[in-house]
Amino acid sequence: MIRDEESLAALVETVRRFVADRLVPLEAQVDHDDAIPEALVDEMRGLGLFGLSVPEAYGGLGLTMEEEVHIAFELGKTSPAFRSLIGTNNGIGSQGIVADGTEEQKAEWLPRLARGEIIGSFALTEPDAGSDAASLRTTAELDGEDYVLNGTKRFITNAPRAGLFTVMARTGGPGAPGISPFLVERGRPGLILGKVDRKMGQRGTVTCDVVFENCRVPAHNIIGGVPGLGFKTAMKVLDRGRLHIAAVCVGLSERMIVDSLAYAMGRVQFGKPIAEFQLVQAMLADSRAEAYAARCMVLDAARRRDEGRAITEEAAAAKLFASEMVGRVADRNVQIHGGAGYMADYAAERFYRDVRLFRIYEGTSQIQQLVIAREMIRRAQG
Ligand code: COS
């Protein structure tokens, strides 16, 4: 749902210009330094980018899902590290509170997340609980008015810079019903950050382990105040997050298609631009058709969500298709660039490494397949 076409067009144009003028020129530097310049973070705050999905009542822009994916299409057109910086505040780091938080929790945290005053982070994954999220082992034991957390979380995006963690921990028995989501502020004794992970790509994005050693958290920090609903909160947050990631994949595909086309039209071999050769055209056309299909899927799923319909299946399908598709587009982009595509001086090499993560995080492609098939069977059984 687009509430006001004109305002959205103005916002999209602002973000498009910011991406083209400020972010694209810094891509190589961010990859090299593995860090985003602090001045840019301030500019992102100024543009309201940290609060895209936070309701207006709490200081955000309160975008609908359809509006948000239009912004994600634009943010996708540069290194994913820039989007990742604001990604957790708009997605997994805030949406648990938006969906299930108490009024006090919303009032306390959402305005600060929306302003980008603090970074939110989502701690679900563990060394032995990745795809099988419901098997997580971090414990939260009630002791007086507090819960005491113990356990290790792994590959936690933005943890090194986070001020607030949404931590999934086990308060009850085994499986999904035993899990509760806690809001844990940075600086609590017993919350320890590991060293920053070294990664294949998406340099400038930071992840690390988050370790809890007898970390005391007040019982009222459980999101929604009721224990045992953590897994459902996590799944709702992921439904939404998967759609956002799919939109980012569409944006990055579109960027790489522009790069591929420009290179193919400028590169002369056998006496003419390689864009005139049909085998190169086939690669360009396949990328274009697939990116268009993914864009349509993302928009359709976003509209359904805005209508209040369940989108578990559609979000998984969009994430599955768009993340696999962006991998193929990145591969063709390298191929069209030939030897130059393998050289680190060209964005093609960097994007080839960057996109690999999309098929893994917020649920692997295999998890998306499983979610889609389960929904199909569930519906068929009535
Ligand atoms: N929205 C709301 N509730 C949901 C839900 C969704 N999308 N998906 C599941 N639930 C609910 C179920 O309805 C069930 O509740 P009831 O018992 O009351 O019916 C409960 O949550 C448990 O669900 P389920 O039995 O389906 O859990 P499983 O352990 O079988 O696991 C998968 C489900 C595999 C889908 C889940 O573990 C998953 O998504 N794994 C990937 C995790 C991931 O994406 N990690 C990436 C890192 S986080 S950035």
CSV table of C-alpha atoms and ligand atoms in Angstrom, one decimal:
chain,number,residue,atom,x,y,z
A,1,MET,CA,0.0,0.0,0.0
A,2,ILE,CA,1.3,3.4,-1.0
A,3,ARG,CA,-0.3,6.1,1.2
A,4,ASP,CA,0.8,9.1,-0.8
A,5,GLU,CA,2.5,8.5,-4.2
A,6,GLU,CA,4.0,12.0,-4.3
A,7,SER,CA,5.7,11.8,-0.8
A,8,LEU,CA,7.0,8.3,-1.6
A,9,ALA,CA,8.4,9.4,-4.9
A,10,ALA,CA,10.2,12.3,-3.2
A,11,LEU,CA,11.7,10.0,-0.6
A,12,VAL,CA,12.7,7.4,-3.2
A,13,GLU,CA,14.4,10.2,-5.2
A,14,THR,CA,16.3,11.5,-2.1
A,15,VAL,CA,17.5,8.0,-1.3
A,16,ARG,CA,18.4,7.4,-5.0
A,17,ARG,CA,20.5,10.6,-5.0
A,18,PHE,CA,22.2,9.7,-1.7
A,19,VAL,CA,23.1,6.3,-2.9
A,20,ALA,CA,24.5,7.6,-6.2
A,21,ASP,CA,26.3,10.7,-4.9
A,22,ARG,CA,27.5,9.6,-1.5
A,23,LEU,CA,27.5,5.8,-1.2
A,24,VAL,CA,28.6,4.5,-4.6
A,25,PRO,CA,31.8,6.6,-4.6
A,26,LEU,CA,32.8,5.1,-1.2
A,27,GLU,CA,32.1,1.4,-2.1
A,28,ALA,CA,35.8,0.5,-2.8
A,29,GLN,CA,37.0,2.3,0.3
A,30,VAL,CA,34.5,0.6,2.6
A,31,ASP,CA,35.5,-2.8,1.2
A,32,HIS,CA,39.2,-2.0,1.7
A,33,ASP,CA,38.9,-0.5,5.2
A,34,ASP,CA,36.1,-2.9,6.3
A,35,ALA,CA,34.5,0.1,8.0
A,36,ILE,CA,31.8,2.8,7.2
A,37,PRO,CA,33.0,6.4,7.7
A,38,GLU,CA,31.3,7.9,10.8
A,39,ALA,CA,30.3,11.0,8.8
A,40,LEU,CA,28.0,8.9,6.6
A,41,VAL,CA,26.3,7.5,9.7
A,42,ASP,CA,25.3,11.0,10.6
A,43,GLU,CA,24.0,11.7,7.2
A,44,MET,CA,21.9,8.5,7.3
A,45,ARG,CA,20.5,9.6,10.6
A,46,GLY,CA,19.6,13.0,9.1
A,47,LEU,CA,17.7,11.2,6.3
A,48,GLY,CA,15.7,9.2,8.7
A,49,LEU,CA,17.0,6.0,7.3
A,50,PHE,CA,17.2,4.3,10.8
A,51,GLY,CA,13.5,4.6,11.3
A,52,LEU,CA,11.9,3.7,8.0
A,53,SER,CA,9.8,0.9,9.5
A,54,VAL,CA,9.3,2.3,13.0
A,55,PRO,CA,5.7,3.7,13.5
A,56,GLU,CA,5.4,7.5,13.3
A,57,ALA,CA,4.0,7.6,16.8
A,58,TYR,CA,7.5,6.5,18.0
A,59,GLY,CA,9.5,8.9,15.8
A,60,GLY,CA,10.0,6.8,12.7
A,61,LEU,CA,8.7,7.2,9.1
A,62,GLY,CA,6.2,4.4,9.6
A,63,LEU,CA,6.5,3.2,6.1
A,64,THR,CA,4.1,0.5,4.9
A,65,MET,CA,5.8,-2.7,3.6
A,66,GLU,CA,5.2,-1.7,0.0
A,67,GLU,CA,6.8,1.7,0.7
A,68,GLU,CA,9.7,0.1,2.5
A,69,VAL,CA,10.6,-2.3,-0.3
A,70,HIS,CA,10.7,0.7,-2.7
A,71,ILE,CA,13.4,2.2,-0.4
A,72,ALA,CA,15.1,-1.1,-0.1
A,73,PHE,CA,15.3,-1.4,-4.0
A,74,GLU,CA,17.2,1.9,-4.0
A,75,LEU,CA,19.5,1.1,-1.0
A,76,GLY,CA,20.2,-2.2,-2.7
A,77,LYS,CA,21.9,-0.4,-5.6
A,78,THR,CA,25.2,-0.2,-3.7
A,79,SER,CA,27.4,-2.2,-1.4
A,80,PRO,CA,25.1,-4.2,1.0
A,81,ALA,CA,27.3,-3.0,4.0
A,82,PHE,CA,25.6,0.4,3.9
A,83,ARG,CA,22.1,-1.1,4.1
A,84,SER,CA,23.2,-3.5,6.8
A,85,LEU,CA,24.1,-0.5,9.0
A,86,ILE,CA,20.5,0.6,9.1
A,87,GLY,CA,19.1,-2.9,8.4
A,88,THR,CA,18.8,-4.1,12.0
A,89,ASN,CA,17.2,-0.9,13.3
A,90,ASN,CA,14.5,-1.3,10.6
A,91,GLY,CA,14.3,-5.0,10.7
A,92,ILE,CA,15.3,-7.7,13.1
A,93,GLY,CA,16.6,-5.2,15.8
A,94,SER,CA,13.3,-3.3,16.2
A,95,GLN,CA,10.5,-5.3,14.8
A,96,GLY,CA,10.2,-7.7,17.7
A,97,ILE,CA,9.3,-4.7,19.8
A,98,VAL,CA,7.0,-3.2,17.2
A,99,ALA,CA,5.2,-6.5,16.8
A,100,ASP,CA,5.0,-7.8,20.4
A,101,GLY,CA,6.4,-5.1,22.8
A,102,THR,CA,4.5,-3.6,25.6
A,103,GLU,CA,3.6,0.1,25.4
A,104,GLU,CA,6.5,1.0,27.8
A,105,GLN,CA,9.0,-1.0,25.8
A,106,LYS,CA,7.9,0.7,22.6
A,107,ALA,CA,8.1,4.2,24.2
A,108,GLU,CA,11.5,3.5,25.7
A,109,TRP,CA,13.3,2.0,22.7
A,110,LEU,CA,11.6,2.7,19.4
A,111,PRO,CA,12.3,6.5,19.3
A,112,ARG,CA,16.0,5.9,20.0
A,113,LEU,CA,16.2,3.2,17.4
A,114,ALA,CA,14.3,5.4,14.8
A,115,ARG,CA,16.7,8.3,15.4
A,116,GLY,CA,19.7,6.0,15.0
A,117,GLU,CA,20.8,7.1,18.4
A,118,ILE,CA,21.4,3.4,19.2
A,119,ILE,CA,21.8,0.4,17.0
A,120,GLY,CA,19.6,-2.6,17.5
A,121,SER,CA,20.8,-6.2,17.1
A,122,PHE,CA,19.0,-9.6,17.0
A,123,ALA,CA,20.6,-12.5,18.8
A,124,LEU,CA,19.0,-15.8,17.8
A,125,THR,CA,21.7,-17.9,16.1
A,126,GLU,CA,24.0,-20.0,18.3
A,127,PRO,CA,27.0,-22.2,17.6
A,128,ASP,CA,24.7,-25.3,17.6
A,129,ALA,CA,21.4,-23.6,16.6
A,130,GLY,CA,21.3,-22.1,13.1
A,131,SER,CA,18.6,-23.4,10.8
A,132,ASP,CA,17.1,-25.3,13.7
A,133,ALA,CA,16.4,-22.1,15.6
A,134,ALA,CA,14.0,-23.8,18.1
A,135,SER,CA,16.9,-25.9,19.5
A,136,LEU,CA,18.7,-22.9,20.9
A,137,ARG,CA,20.5,-23.4,24.3
A,138,THR,CA,21.0,-20.0,25.8
A,139,THR,CA,19.2,-20.2,29.2
A,140,ALA,CA,17.4,-17.6,31.2
A,141,GLU,CA,16.7,-18.7,34.7
A,142,LEU,CA,14.4,-16.7,37.0
A,143,ASP,CA,16.1,-15.4,40.1
A,144,GLY,CA,13.9,-13.0,42.1
A,145,GLU,CA,12.9,-10.1,39.9
A,146,ASP,CA,15.6,-11.0,37.3
A,147,TYR,CA,16.4,-13.6,34.7
A,148,VAL,CA,20.0,-14.8,34.6
A,149,LEU,CA,21.2,-15.4,31.0
A,150,ASN,CA,23.9,-17.8,30.1
A,151,GLY,CA,25.0,-18.9,26.6
A,152,THR,CA,26.7,-17.9,23.3
A,153,LYS,CA,25.1,-16.2,20.3
A,154,ARG,CA,27.0,-16.4,17.0
A,155,PHE,CA,27.4,-14.2,13.8
A,156,ILE,CA,25.3,-11.5,15.3
A,157,THR,CA,24.9,-8.6,12.8
A,158,ASN,CA,25.8,-5.2,14.2
A,159,ALA,CA,26.5,-6.6,17.6
A,160,PRO,CA,29.9,-4.8,17.8
A,161,ARG,CA,28.1,-1.4,17.5
A,162,ALA,CA,24.7,-2.3,19.1
A,163,GLY,CA,23.2,-0.5,22.1
A,164,LEU,CA,20.2,-2.9,22.4
A,165,PHE,CA,20.0,-6.7,21.8
A,166,THR,CA,16.9,-8.7,21.3
A,167,VAL,CA,18.0,-12.0,22.8
A,168,MET,CA,16.2,-15.3,22.3
A,169,ALA,CA,16.8,-17.4,25.4
A,170,ARG,CA,15.2,-20.5,27.0
A,171,THR,CA,13.0,-19.8,30.0
A,172,GLY,CA,11.0,-23.0,29.9
A,173,GLY,CA,11.1,-26.5,28.5
A,174,PRO,CA,12.4,-27.8,25.1
A,175,GLY,CA,11.5,-26.6,21.7
A,176,ALA,CA,9.8,-23.4,20.5
A,177,PRO,CA,7.4,-22.9,23.5
A,178,GLY,CA,10.3,-22.6,25.9
A,179,ILE,CA,11.8,-19.6,24.2
A,180,SER,CA,11.4,-16.0,25.3
A,181,PRO,CA,12.7,-12.7,23.8
A,182,PHE,CA,14.7,-10.4,26.1
A,183,LEU,CA,15.7,-6.8,25.6
A,184,VAL,CA,19.3,-6.5,26.8
A,185,GLU,CA,21.1,-3.2,26.9
A,186,ARG,CA,24.8,-2.9,26.1
A,187,GLY,CA,26.9,-2.6,29.2
A,188,ARG,CA,25.0,-5.0,31.3
A,189,PRO,CA,27.5,-7.0,33.4
A,190,GLY,CA,27.9,-10.4,31.9
A,191,LEU,CA,27.2,-9.4,28.3
A,192,ILE,CA,30.5,-10.0,26.5
A,193,LEU,CA,31.3,-9.3,22.8
A,194,GLY,CA,33.6,-11.5,20.9
A,195,LYS,CA,36.1,-10.3,18.3
A,196,VAL,CA,34.7,-9.0,15.0
A,197,ASP,CA,34.4,-11.8,12.5
A,198,ARG,CA,36.3,-11.9,9.2
A,199,LYS,CA,34.1,-12.6,6.2
A,200,MET,CA,34.1,-13.5,2.6
A,201,GLY,CA,32.3,-10.3,1.6
A,202,GLN,CA,30.0,-7.5,2.8
A,203,ARG,CA,33.1,-5.9,4.3
A,204,GLY,CA,32.0,-2.9,6.4
A,205,THR,CA,29.3,-5.0,7.9
A,206,VAL,CA,30.2,-6.1,11.4
A,207,THR,CA,29.3,-9.3,13.2
A,208,CYS,CA,30.6,-11.1,16.3
A,209,ASP,CA,29.7,-13.5,19.0
A,210,VAL,CA,27.7,-12.3,22.0
A,211,VAL,CA,28.3,-14.2,25.1
A,212,PHE,CA,26.2,-14.2,28.3
A,213,GLU,CA,27.9,-15.1,31.6
A,214,ASN,CA,25.4,-14.8,34.4
A,215,CYS,CA,24.0,-11.7,32.8
A,216,ARG,CA,21.1,-10.4,35.0
A,217,VAL,CA,18.2,-8.9,33.1
A,218,PRO,CA,15.0,-7.6,34.8
A,219,ALA,CA,12.0,-9.9,34.1
A,220,HIS,CA,10.0,-6.9,32.7
A,221,ASN,CA,12.6,-6.9,29.8
A,222,ILE,CA,10.8,-9.8,28.2
A,223,ILE,CA,9.3,-8.5,25.0
A,224,GLY,CA,5.5,-8.3,25.6
A,225,GLY,CA,6.1,-9.2,29.3
A,226,VAL,CA,4.9,-12.8,28.8
A,227,PRO,CA,7.5,-15.7,28.7
A,228,GLY,CA,7.3,-18.4,26.0
A,229,LEU,CA,6.4,-16.4,23.0
A,230,GLY,CA,9.9,-15.7,21.8
A,231,PHE,CA,9.9,-18.2,18.9
A,232,LYS,CA,6.8,-16.8,17.4
A,233,THR,CA,8.2,-13.3,17.7
A,234,ALA,CA,11.3,-14.4,16.0
A,235,MET,CA,9.4,-16.0,13.1
A,236,LYS,CA,7.2,-12.9,12.6
A,237,VAL,CA,10.3,-10.7,12.5
A,238,LEU,CA,11.9,-13.1,10.0
A,239,ASP,CA,8.9,-13.1,7.7
A,240,ARG,CA,9.2,-9.4,7.4
A,241,GLY,CA,13.0,-9.4,7.2
A,242,ARG,CA,13.0,-12.0,4.4
A,243,LEU,CA,10.9,-9.7,2.3
A,244,HIS,CA,13.2,-6.8,3.0
A,245,ILE,CA,16.3,-8.9,2.0
A,246,ALA,CA,14.5,-10.0,-1.2
A,247,ALA,CA,14.0,-6.3,-2.1
A,248,VAL,CA,17.7,-5.6,-1.4
A,249,CYS,CA,18.6,-8.5,-3.8
A,250,VAL,CA,16.4,-6.9,-6.5
A,251,GLY,CA,18.1,-3.5,-6.0
A,252,LEU,CA,21.6,-5.0,-6.2
A,253,SER,CA,20.6,-7.1,-9.3
A,254,GLU,CA,19.4,-3.9,-11.0
A,255,ARG,CA,22.7,-2.2,-10.2
A,256,MET,CA,24.7,-5.0,-11.6
A,257,ILE,CA,22.6,-5.2,-14.7
A,258,VAL,CA,23.4,-1.5,-15.3
A,259,ASP,CA,27.1,-2.2,-14.8
A,260,SER,CA,27.0,-5.2,-17.1
A,261,LEU,CA,25.2,-3.3,-19.9
A,262,ALA,CA,27.5,-0.3,-19.6
A,263,TYR,CA,30.6,-2.6,-19.8
A,264,ALA,CA,29.2,-4.7,-22.7
A,265,MET,CA,28.4,-1.5,-24.7
A,266,GLY,CA,31.8,0.0,-24.1
A,267,ARG,CA,34.0,-3.1,-24.5
A,268,VAL,CA,35.0,-3.7,-28.1
A,269,GLN,CA,36.1,-7.2,-29.4
A,270,PHE,CA,36.1,-8.6,-32.9
A,271,GLY,CA,35.5,-5.1,-34.1
A,272,LYS,CA,32.3,-4.3,-32.2
A,273,PRO,CA,30.9,-3.8,-28.7
A,274,ILE,CA,30.4,-7.2,-27.1
A,275,ALA,CA,26.8,-6.1,-26.3
A,276,GLU,CA,26.1,-6.8,-30.0
A,277,PHE,CA,27.0,-10.5,-29.6
A,278,GLN,CA,24.0,-12.7,-29.0
A,279,LEU,CA,25.7,-14.9,-26.4
A,280,VAL,CA,26.4,-11.8,-24.3
A,281,GLN,CA,22.8,-10.5,-25.0
A,282,ALA,CA,21.5,-13.8,-23.6
A,283,MET,CA,23.2,-13.2,-20.4
A,284,LEU,CA,22.0,-9.6,-20.2
A,285,ALA,CA,18.4,-10.7,-21.0
A,286,ASP,CA,18.3,-13.5,-18.5
A,287,SER,CA,19.5,-11.2,-15.8
A,288,ARG,CA,16.9,-8.6,-16.8
A,289,ALA,CA,14.0,-11.0,-16.9
A,290,GLU,CA,14.9,-12.6,-13.6
A,291,ALA,CA,15.4,-9.3,-11.8
A,292,TYR,CA,12.0,-8.2,-13.1
A,293,ALA,CA,10.3,-11.4,-11.9
A,294,ALA,CA,11.8,-10.9,-8.4
A,295,ARG,CA,10.7,-7.3,-8.3
A,296,CYS,CA,7.1,-8.3,-9.1
A,297,MET,CA,7.2,-11.0,-6.4
A,298,VAL,CA,8.5,-8.6,-3.8
A,299,LEU,CA,5.9,-6.0,-4.6
A,300,ASP,CA,3.1,-8.5,-4.6
A,301,ALA,CA,4.1,-10.0,-1.2
A,302,ALA,CA,4.5,-6.5,0.3
A,303,ARG,CA,1.0,-5.5,-0.8
A,304,ARG,CA,-0.4,-8.7,0.7
A,305,ARG,CA,1.3,-7.9,4.0
A,306,ASP,CA,-0.1,-4.4,3.9
A,307,GLU,CA,-3.6,-5.9,3.4
A,308,GLY,CA,-3.1,-7.8,6.7
A,309,ARG,CA,-2.7,-11.2,5.0
A,310,ALA,CA,-0.2,-13.8,6.2
A,311,ILE,CA,2.9,-13.8,4.0
A,312,THR,CA,5.0,-16.5,5.5
A,313,GLU,CA,5.0,-18.4,2.2
A,314,GLU,CA,5.3,-15.4,-0.1
A,315,ALA,CA,8.2,-13.9,1.9
A,316,ALA,CA,10.0,-17.2,1.8
A,317,ALA,CA,9.4,-17.5,-1.9
A,318,ALA,CA,10.6,-14.0,-2.6
A,319,LYS,CA,13.7,-14.5,-0.5
A,320,LEU,CA,14.4,-17.8,-2.1
A,321,PHE,CA,14.0,-16.6,-5.7
A,322,ALA,CA,15.6,-13.2,-5.2
A,323,SER,CA,18.7,-14.4,-3.4
A,324,GLU,CA,19.4,-17.2,-5.8
A,325,MET,CA,18.7,-14.8,-8.7
A,326,VAL,CA,21.1,-12.2,-7.5
A,327,GLY,CA,23.8,-14.9,-7.3
A,328,ARG,CA,23.2,-15.7,-11.0
A,329,VAL,CA,23.2,-12.0,-11.9
A,330,ALA,CA,26.5,-11.5,-10.0
A,331,ASP,CA,28.0,-14.4,-11.8
A,332,ARG,CA,26.9,-13.2,-15.2
A,333,ASN,CA,28.2,-9.7,-14.3
A,334,VAL,CA,31.7,-11.2,-13.7
A,335,GLN,CA,31.4,-13.2,-17.0
A,336,ILE,CA,30.4,-10.2,-19.0
A,337,HIS,CA,33.3,-8.2,-17.6
A,338,GLY,CA,35.7,-11.1,-18.5
A,339,GLY,CA,39.2,-10.9,-17.0
A,340,ALA,CA,38.3,-7.4,-15.6
A,341,GLY,CA,35.5,-9.0,-13.6
A,342,TYR,CA,37.9,-11.1,-11.7
A,343,MET,CA,40.0,-8.0,-10.7
A,344,ALA,CA,39.4,-6.3,-7.4
A,345,ASP,CA,39.4,-2.9,-9.2
A,346,TYR,CA,36.0,-3.6,-10.5
A,347,ALA,CA,32.8,-3.7,-8.5
A,348,ALA,CA,31.8,-7.0,-10.2
A,349,GLU,CA,34.4,-8.9,-8.1
A,350,ARG,CA,33.2,-7.3,-4.9
A,351,PHE,CA,29.5,-7.8,-5.5
A,352,TYR,CA,30.2,-11.5,-6.5
A,353,ARG,CA,31.5,-12.0,-2.9
A,354,ASP,CA,28.9,-9.8,-1.3
A,355,VAL,CA,25.8,-11.5,-2.7
A,356,ARG,CA,26.8,-15.0,-1.5
A,357,LEU,CA,25.5,-14.2,2.0
A,358,PHE,CA,21.9,-13.5,0.8
A,359,ARG,CA,21.4,-17.2,0.2
A,360,ILE,CA,22.4,-17.9,3.8
A,361,TYR,CA,21.3,-15.3,6.3
A,362,GLU,CA,17.7,-14.7,7.6
A,363,GLY,CA,17.2,-18.4,6.6
A,364,THR,CA,19.1,-20.4,4.0
A,365,SER,CA,17.5,-21.2,0.6
A,366,GLN,CA,16.9,-24.7,1.9
A,367,ILE,CA,15.0,-23.3,4.9
A,368,GLN,CA,12.9,-21.1,2.6
A,369,GLN,CA,12.1,-24.2,0.5
A,370,LEU,CA,11.0,-26.0,3.7
A,371,VAL,CA,8.8,-23.1,4.8
A,372,ILE,CA,7.1,-22.9,1.4
A,373,ALA,CA,6.5,-26.6,1.2
A,374,ARG,CA,5.1,-26.8,4.7
A,375,GLU,CA,2.7,-23.9,4.0
A,376,MET,CA,1.6,-25.6,0.8
A,377,ILE,CA,0.9,-28.9,2.7
A,378,ARG,CA,-0.8,-27.1,5.6
A,379,ARG,CA,-3.2,-25.3,3.2
A,380,ALA,CA,-3.9,-28.4,1.3
A,381,GLN,CA,-4.9,-30.2,4.5
A,382,GLY,CA,-7.3,-27.3,5.3
B,1,COS,N1,4.8,-16.6,12.1
B,1,COS,C1,4.2,-16.8,13.3
B,1,COS,N2,4.3,-18.0,14.0
B,1,COS,C2,5.1,-18.9,13.4
B,1,COS,C3,5.7,-18.8,12.2
B,1,COS,C4,5.5,-17.5,11.5
B,1,COS,N3,6.1,-17.3,10.3
B,1,COS,N4,6.4,-19.9,11.9
B,1,COS,C5,6.2,-20.7,12.9
B,1,COS,N5,5.4,-20.2,13.9
B,1,COS,C6,4.9,-20.8,15.1
B,1,COS,C7,4.2,-22.0,14.8
B,1,COS,O1,2.8,-21.8,14.5
B,1,COS,C8,4.4,-22.8,16.1
B,1,COS,O2,3.4,-22.4,17.0
B,1,COS,P1,2.3,-23.4,17.6
B,1,COS,O3,3.0,-24.6,18.1
B,1,COS,O4,1.5,-22.6,18.5
B,1,COS,O5,1.5,-23.8,16.3
B,1,COS,C9,5.7,-22.4,16.6
B,1,COS,O6,6.0,-21.1,15.9
B,1,COS,C10,6.8,-23.4,16.2
B,1,COS,O7,6.8,-23.5,14.8
B,1,COS,P2,7.4,-24.8,14.1
B,1,COS,O8,6.8,-26.0,14.7
B,1,COS,O9,7.1,-24.6,12.6
B,1,COS,O10,9.0,-24.7,14.3
B,1,COS,P3,10.2,-25.6,13.8
B,1,COS,O11,11.1,-25.8,14.9
B,1,COS,O12,9.6,-26.7,13.0
B,1,COS,O13,11.0,-24.6,12.8
B,1,COS,C11,11.7,-23.2,10.9
B,1,COS,C12,10.6,-23.8,11.8
B,1,COS,C13,12.6,-24.2,10.3
B,1,COS,C14,10.9,-22.6,9.9
B,1,COS,C15,12.5,-22.2,11.8
B,1,COS,O14,13.3,-22.8,12.7
B,1,COS,C16,13.3,-21.3,10.9
B,1,COS,O15,12.8,-20.3,10.3
B,1,COS,N6,14.7,-21.5,10.9
B,1,COS,C17,15.6,-20.6,10.3
B,1,COS,C18,16.1,-19.6,11.2
B,1,COS,C19,16.7,-18.5,10.6
B,1,COS,O16,16.2,-17.9,9.6
B,1,COS,N7,17.9,-18.1,11.0
B,1,COS,C20,18.5,-17.0,10.4
B,1,COS,C21,19.3,-16.2,11.4
B,1,COS,S1,18.3,-15.1,12.3
B,1,COS,S2,18.8,-13.5,11.4
